[in-house]
PDB file of N, CA and C in Angstrom:
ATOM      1  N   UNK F   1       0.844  -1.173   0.000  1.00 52.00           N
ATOM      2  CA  UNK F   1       0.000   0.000   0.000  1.00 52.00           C
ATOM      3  C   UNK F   1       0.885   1.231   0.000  1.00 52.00           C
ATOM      4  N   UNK F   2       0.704   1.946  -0.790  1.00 60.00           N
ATOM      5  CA  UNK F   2       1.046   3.482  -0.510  1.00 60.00           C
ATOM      6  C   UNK F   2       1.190   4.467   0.320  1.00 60.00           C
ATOM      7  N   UNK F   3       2.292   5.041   0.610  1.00 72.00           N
ATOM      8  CA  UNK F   3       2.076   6.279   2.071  1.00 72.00           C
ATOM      9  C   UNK F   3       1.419   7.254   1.865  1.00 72.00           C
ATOM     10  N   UNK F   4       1.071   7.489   0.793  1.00 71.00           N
ATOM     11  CA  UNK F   4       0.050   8.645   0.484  1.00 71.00           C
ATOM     12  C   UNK F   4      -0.971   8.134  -0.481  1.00 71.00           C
ATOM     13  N   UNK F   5      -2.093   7.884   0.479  1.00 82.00           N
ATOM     14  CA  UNK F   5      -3.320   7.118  -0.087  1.00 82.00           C
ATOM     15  C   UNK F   5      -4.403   8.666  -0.303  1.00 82.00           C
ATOM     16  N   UNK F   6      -4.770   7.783  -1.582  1.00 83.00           N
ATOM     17  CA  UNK F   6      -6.020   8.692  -2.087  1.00 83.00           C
ATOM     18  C   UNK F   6      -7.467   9.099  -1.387  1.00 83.00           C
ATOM     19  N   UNK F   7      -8.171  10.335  -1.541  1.00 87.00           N
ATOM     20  CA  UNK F   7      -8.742  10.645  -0.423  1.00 87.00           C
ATOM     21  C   UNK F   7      -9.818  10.010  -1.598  1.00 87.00           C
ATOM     22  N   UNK F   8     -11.339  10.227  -1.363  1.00 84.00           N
ATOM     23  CA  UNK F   8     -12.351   9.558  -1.890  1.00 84.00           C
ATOM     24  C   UNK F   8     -12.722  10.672  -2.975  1.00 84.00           C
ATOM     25  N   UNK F   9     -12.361  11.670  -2.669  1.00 84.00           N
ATOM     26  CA  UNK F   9     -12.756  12.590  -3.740  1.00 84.00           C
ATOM     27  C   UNK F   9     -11.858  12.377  -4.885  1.00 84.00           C
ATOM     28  N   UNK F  10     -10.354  12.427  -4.606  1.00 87.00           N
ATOM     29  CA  UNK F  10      -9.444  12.135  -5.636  1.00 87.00           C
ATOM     30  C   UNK F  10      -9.954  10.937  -6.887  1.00 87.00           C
ATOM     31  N   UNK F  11     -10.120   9.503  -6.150  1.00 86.00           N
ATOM     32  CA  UNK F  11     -10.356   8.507  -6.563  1.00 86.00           C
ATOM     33  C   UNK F  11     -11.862   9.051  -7.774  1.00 86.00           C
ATOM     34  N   UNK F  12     -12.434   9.857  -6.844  1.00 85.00           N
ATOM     35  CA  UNK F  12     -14.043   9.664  -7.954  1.00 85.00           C
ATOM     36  C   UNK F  12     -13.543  11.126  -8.598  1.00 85.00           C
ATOM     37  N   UNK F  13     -12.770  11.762  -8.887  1.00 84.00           N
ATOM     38  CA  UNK F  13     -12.044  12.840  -9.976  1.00 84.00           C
ATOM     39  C   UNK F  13     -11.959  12.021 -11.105  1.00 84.00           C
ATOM     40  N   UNK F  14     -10.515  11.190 -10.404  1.00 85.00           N
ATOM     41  CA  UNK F  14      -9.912  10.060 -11.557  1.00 85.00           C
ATOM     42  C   UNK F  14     -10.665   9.368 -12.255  1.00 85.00           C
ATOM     43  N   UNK F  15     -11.675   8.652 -11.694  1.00 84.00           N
ATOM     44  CA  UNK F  15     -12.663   7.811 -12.499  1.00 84.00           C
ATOM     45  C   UNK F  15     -13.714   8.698 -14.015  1.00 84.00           C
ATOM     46  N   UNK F  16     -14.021  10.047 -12.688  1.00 83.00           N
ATOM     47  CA  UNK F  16     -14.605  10.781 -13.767  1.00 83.00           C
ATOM     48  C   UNK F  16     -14.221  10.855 -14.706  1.00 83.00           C
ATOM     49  N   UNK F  17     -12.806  11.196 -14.753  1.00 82.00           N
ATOM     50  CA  UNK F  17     -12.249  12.122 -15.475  1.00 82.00           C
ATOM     51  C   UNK F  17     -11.641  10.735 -17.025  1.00 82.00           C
ATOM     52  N   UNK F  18     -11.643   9.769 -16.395  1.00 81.00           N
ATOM     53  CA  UNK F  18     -11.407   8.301 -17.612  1.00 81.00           C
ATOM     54  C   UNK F  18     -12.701   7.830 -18.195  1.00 81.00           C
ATOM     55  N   UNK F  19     -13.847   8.110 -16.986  1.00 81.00           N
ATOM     56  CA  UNK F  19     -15.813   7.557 -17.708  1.00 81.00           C
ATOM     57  C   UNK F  19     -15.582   8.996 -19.075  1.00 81.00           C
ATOM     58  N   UNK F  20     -15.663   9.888 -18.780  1.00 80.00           N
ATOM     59  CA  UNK F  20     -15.853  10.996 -19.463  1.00 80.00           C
ATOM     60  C   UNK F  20     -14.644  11.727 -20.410  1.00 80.00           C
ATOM     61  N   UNK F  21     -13.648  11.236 -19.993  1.00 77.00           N
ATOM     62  CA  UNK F  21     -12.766  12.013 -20.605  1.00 77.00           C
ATOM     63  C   UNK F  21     -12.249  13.934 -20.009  1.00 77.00           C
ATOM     64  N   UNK F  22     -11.148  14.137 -19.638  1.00 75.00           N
ATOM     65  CA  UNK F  22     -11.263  15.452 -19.325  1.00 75.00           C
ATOM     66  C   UNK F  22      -8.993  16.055 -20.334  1.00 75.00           C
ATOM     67  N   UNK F  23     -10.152  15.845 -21.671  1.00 72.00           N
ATOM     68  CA  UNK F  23      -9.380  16.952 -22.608  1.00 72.00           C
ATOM     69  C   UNK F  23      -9.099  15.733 -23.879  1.00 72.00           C
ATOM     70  N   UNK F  24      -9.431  14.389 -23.471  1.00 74.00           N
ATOM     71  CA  UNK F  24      -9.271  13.598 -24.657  1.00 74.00           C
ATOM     72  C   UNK F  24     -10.273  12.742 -24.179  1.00 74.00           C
ATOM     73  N   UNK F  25     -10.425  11.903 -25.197  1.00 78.00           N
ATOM     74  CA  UNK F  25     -11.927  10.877 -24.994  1.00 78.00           C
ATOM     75  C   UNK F  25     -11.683   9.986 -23.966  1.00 78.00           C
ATOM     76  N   UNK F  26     -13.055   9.906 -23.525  1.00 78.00           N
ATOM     77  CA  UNK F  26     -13.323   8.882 -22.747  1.00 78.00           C
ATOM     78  C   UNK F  26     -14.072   7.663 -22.967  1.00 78.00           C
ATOM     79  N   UNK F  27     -14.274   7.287 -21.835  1.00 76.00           N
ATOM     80  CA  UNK F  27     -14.767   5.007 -22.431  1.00 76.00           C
ATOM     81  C   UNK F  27     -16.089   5.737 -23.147  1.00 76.00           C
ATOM     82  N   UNK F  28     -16.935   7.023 -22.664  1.00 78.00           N
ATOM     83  CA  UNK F  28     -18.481   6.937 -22.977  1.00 78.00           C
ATOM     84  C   UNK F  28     -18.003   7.348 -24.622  1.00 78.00           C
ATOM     85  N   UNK F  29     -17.499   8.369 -24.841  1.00 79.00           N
ATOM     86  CA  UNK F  29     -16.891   8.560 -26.278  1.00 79.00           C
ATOM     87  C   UNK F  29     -16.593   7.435 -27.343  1.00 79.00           C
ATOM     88  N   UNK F  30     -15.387   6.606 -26.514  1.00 81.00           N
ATOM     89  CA  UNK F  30     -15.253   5.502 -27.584  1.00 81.00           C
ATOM     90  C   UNK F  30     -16.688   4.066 -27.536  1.00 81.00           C
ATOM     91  N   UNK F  31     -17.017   4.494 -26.731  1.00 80.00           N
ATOM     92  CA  UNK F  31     -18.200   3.257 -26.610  1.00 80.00           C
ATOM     93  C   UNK F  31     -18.795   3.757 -27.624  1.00 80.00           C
ATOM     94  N   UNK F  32     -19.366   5.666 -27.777  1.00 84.00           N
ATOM     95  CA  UNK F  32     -20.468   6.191 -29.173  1.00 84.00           C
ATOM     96  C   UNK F  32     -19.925   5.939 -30.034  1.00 84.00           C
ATOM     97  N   UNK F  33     -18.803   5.727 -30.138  1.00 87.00           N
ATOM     98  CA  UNK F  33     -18.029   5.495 -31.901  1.00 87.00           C
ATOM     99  C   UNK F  33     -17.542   3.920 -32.096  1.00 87.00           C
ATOM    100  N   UNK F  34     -17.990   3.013 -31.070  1.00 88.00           N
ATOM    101  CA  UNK F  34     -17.861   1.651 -31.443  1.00 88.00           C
ATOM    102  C   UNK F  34     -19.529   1.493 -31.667  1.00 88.00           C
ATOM    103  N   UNK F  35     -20.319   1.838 -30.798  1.00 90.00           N
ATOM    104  CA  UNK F  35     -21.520   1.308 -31.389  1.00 90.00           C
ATOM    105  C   UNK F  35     -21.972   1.952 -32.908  1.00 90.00           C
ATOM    106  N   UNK F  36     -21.851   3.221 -33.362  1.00 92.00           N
ATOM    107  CA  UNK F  36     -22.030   3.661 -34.513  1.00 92.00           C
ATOM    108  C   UNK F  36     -21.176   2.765 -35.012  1.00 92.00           C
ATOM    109  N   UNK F  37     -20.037   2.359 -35.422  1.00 93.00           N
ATOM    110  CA  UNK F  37     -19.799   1.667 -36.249  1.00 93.00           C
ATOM    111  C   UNK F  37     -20.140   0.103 -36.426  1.00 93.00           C
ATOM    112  N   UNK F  38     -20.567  -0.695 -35.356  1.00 93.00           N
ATOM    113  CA  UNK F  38     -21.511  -1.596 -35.184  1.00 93.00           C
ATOM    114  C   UNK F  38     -22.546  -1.739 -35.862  1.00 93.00           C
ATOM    115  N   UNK F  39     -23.326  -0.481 -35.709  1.00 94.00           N
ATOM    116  CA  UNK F  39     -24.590  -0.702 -36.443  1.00 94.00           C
ATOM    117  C   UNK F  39     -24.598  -0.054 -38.169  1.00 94.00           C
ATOM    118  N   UNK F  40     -23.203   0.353 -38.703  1.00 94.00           N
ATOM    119  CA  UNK F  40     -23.152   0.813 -40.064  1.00 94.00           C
ATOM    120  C   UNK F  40     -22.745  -0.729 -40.232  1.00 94.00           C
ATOM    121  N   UNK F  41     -21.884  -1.852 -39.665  1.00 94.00           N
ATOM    122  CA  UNK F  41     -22.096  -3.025 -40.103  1.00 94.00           C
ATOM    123  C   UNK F  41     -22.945  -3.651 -40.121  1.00 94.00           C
ATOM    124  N   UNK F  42     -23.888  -3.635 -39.087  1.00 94.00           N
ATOM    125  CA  UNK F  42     -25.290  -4.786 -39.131  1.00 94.00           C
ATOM    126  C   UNK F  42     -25.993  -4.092 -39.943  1.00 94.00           C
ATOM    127  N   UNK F  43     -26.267  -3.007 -40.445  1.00 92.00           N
ATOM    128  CA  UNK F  43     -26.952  -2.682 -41.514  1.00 92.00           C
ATOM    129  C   UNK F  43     -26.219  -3.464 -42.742  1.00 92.00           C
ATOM    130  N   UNK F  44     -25.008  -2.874 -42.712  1.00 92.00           N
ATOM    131  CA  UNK F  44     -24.162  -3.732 -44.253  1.00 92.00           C
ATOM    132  C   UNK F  44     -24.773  -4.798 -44.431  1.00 92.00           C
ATOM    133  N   UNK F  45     -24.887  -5.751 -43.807  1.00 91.00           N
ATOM    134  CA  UNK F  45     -24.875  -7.090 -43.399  1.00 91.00           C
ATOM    135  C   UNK F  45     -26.239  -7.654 -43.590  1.00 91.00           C
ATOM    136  N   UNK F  46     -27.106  -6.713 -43.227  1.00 89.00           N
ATOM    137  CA  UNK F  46     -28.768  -6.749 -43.479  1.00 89.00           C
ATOM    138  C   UNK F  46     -29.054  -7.189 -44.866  1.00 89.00           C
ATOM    139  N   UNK F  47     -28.168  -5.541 -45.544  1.00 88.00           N
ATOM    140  CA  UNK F  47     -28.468  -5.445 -46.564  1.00 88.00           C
ATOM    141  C   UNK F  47     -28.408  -6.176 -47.762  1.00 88.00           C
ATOM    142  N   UNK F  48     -26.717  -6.530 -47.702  1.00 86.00           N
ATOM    143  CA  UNK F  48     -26.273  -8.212 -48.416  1.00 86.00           C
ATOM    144  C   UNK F  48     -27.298  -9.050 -47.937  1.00 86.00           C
ATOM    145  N   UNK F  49     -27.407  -9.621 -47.184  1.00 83.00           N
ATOM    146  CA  UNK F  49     -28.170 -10.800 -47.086  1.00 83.00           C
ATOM    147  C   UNK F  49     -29.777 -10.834 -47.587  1.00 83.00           C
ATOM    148  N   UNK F  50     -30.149  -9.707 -47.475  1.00 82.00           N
ATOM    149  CA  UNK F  50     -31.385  -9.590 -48.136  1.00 82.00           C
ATOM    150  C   UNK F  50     -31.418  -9.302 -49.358  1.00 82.00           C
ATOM    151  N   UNK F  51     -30.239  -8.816 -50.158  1.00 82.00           N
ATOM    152  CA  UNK F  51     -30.157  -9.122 -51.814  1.00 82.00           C
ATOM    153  C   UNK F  51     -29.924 -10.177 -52.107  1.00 82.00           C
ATOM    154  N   UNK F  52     -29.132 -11.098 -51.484  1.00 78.00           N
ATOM    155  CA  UNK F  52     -28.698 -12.537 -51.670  1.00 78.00           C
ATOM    156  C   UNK F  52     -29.497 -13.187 -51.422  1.00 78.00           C
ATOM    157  N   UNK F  53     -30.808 -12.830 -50.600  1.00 77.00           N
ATOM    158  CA  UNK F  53     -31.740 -14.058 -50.360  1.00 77.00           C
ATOM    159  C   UNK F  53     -32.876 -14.101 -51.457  1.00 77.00           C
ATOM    160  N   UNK F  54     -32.840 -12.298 -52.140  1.00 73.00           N
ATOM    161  CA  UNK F  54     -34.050 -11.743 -52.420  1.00 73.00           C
ATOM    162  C   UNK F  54     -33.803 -11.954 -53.897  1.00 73.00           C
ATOM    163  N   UNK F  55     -32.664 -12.033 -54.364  1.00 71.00           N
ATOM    164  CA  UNK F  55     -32.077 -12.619 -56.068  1.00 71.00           C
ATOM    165  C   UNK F  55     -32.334 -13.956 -55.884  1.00 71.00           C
ATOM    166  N   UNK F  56     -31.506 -14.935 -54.954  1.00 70.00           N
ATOM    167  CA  UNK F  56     -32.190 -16.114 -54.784  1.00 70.00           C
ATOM    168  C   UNK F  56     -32.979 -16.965 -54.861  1.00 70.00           C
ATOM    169  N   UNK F  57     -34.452 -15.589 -54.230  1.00 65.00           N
ATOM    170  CA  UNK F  57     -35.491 -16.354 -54.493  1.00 65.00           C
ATOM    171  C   UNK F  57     -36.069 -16.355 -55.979  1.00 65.00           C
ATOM    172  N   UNK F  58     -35.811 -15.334 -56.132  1.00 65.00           N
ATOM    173  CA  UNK F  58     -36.135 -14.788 -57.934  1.00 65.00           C
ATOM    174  C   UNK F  58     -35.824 -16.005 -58.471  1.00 65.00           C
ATOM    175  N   UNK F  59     -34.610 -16.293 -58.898  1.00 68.00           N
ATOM    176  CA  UNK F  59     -33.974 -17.379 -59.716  1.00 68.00           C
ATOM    177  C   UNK F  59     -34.642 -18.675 -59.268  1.00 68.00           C
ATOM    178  N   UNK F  60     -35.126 -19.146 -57.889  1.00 66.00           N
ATOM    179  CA  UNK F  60     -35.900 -20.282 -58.089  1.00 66.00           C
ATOM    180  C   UNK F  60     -36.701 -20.076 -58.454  1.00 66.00           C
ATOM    181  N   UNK F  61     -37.578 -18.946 -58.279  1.00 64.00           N
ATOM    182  CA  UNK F  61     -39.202 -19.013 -58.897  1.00 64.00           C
ATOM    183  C   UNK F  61     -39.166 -18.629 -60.279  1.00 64.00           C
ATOM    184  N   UNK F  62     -37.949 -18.449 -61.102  1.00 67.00           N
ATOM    185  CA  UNK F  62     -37.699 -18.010 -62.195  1.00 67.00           C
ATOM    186  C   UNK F  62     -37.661 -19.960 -62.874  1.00 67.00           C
ATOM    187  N   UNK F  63     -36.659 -20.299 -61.969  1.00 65.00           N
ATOM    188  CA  UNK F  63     -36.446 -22.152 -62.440  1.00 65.00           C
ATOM    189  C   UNK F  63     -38.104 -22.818 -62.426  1.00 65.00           C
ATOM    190  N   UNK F  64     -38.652 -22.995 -61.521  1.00 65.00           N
ATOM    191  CA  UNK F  64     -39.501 -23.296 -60.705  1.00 65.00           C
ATOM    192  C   UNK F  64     -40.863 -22.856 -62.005  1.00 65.00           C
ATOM    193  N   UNK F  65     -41.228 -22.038 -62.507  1.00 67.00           N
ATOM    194  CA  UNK F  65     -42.086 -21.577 -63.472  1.00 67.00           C
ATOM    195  C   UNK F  65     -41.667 -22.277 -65.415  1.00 67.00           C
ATOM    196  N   UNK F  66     -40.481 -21.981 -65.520  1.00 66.00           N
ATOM    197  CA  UNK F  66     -39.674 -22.632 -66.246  1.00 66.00           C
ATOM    198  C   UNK F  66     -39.973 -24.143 -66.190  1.00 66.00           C
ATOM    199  N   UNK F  67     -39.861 -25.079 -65.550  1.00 71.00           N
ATOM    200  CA  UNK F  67     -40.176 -26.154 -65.072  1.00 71.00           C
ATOM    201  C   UNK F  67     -41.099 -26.242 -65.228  1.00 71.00           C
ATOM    202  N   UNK F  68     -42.163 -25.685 -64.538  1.00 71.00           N
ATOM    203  CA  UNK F  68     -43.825 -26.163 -64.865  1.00 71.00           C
ATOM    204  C   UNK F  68     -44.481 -25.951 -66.281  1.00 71.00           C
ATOM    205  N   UNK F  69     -43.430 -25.185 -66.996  1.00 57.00           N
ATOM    206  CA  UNK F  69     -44.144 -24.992 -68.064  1.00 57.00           C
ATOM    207  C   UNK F  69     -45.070 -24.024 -68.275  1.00 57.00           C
TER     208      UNK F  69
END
């Protein structure tokens, strides 16, 4: 342990000052710019898969009609 221990105010400065950031970002900062980029992927991701499912289906019901004649 340390000879010069932190008083309780110090400790909840420090914390503040890393939750929030005080002059460069903090966790709440990089947390807004990991989830924005999260959800510009699950959109990506939406989006492919629902052209890939949605051409997909085309081409069977394209086979599928073809077939029946």
């Amino acid at each position: 342990m340390s000879n010069n221990p932190k008083s309780d105010h110090d400790m909840l400065v420090e914390m503040h000052s890393i939750v929030c950031g005080n002059g460069n970002k903090g966790l709440c900062q990089k947390h807004d710019e990991l989830a924005a980029a999260f959800y510009k992927f699950r959109l990506q991701v939406i989006a492919i898969a629902c052209i890939s499912l949605g051409s997909g289906g085309m081409i069977g019901f394209g086979v599928g009609n073809l077939i029946a004649g």
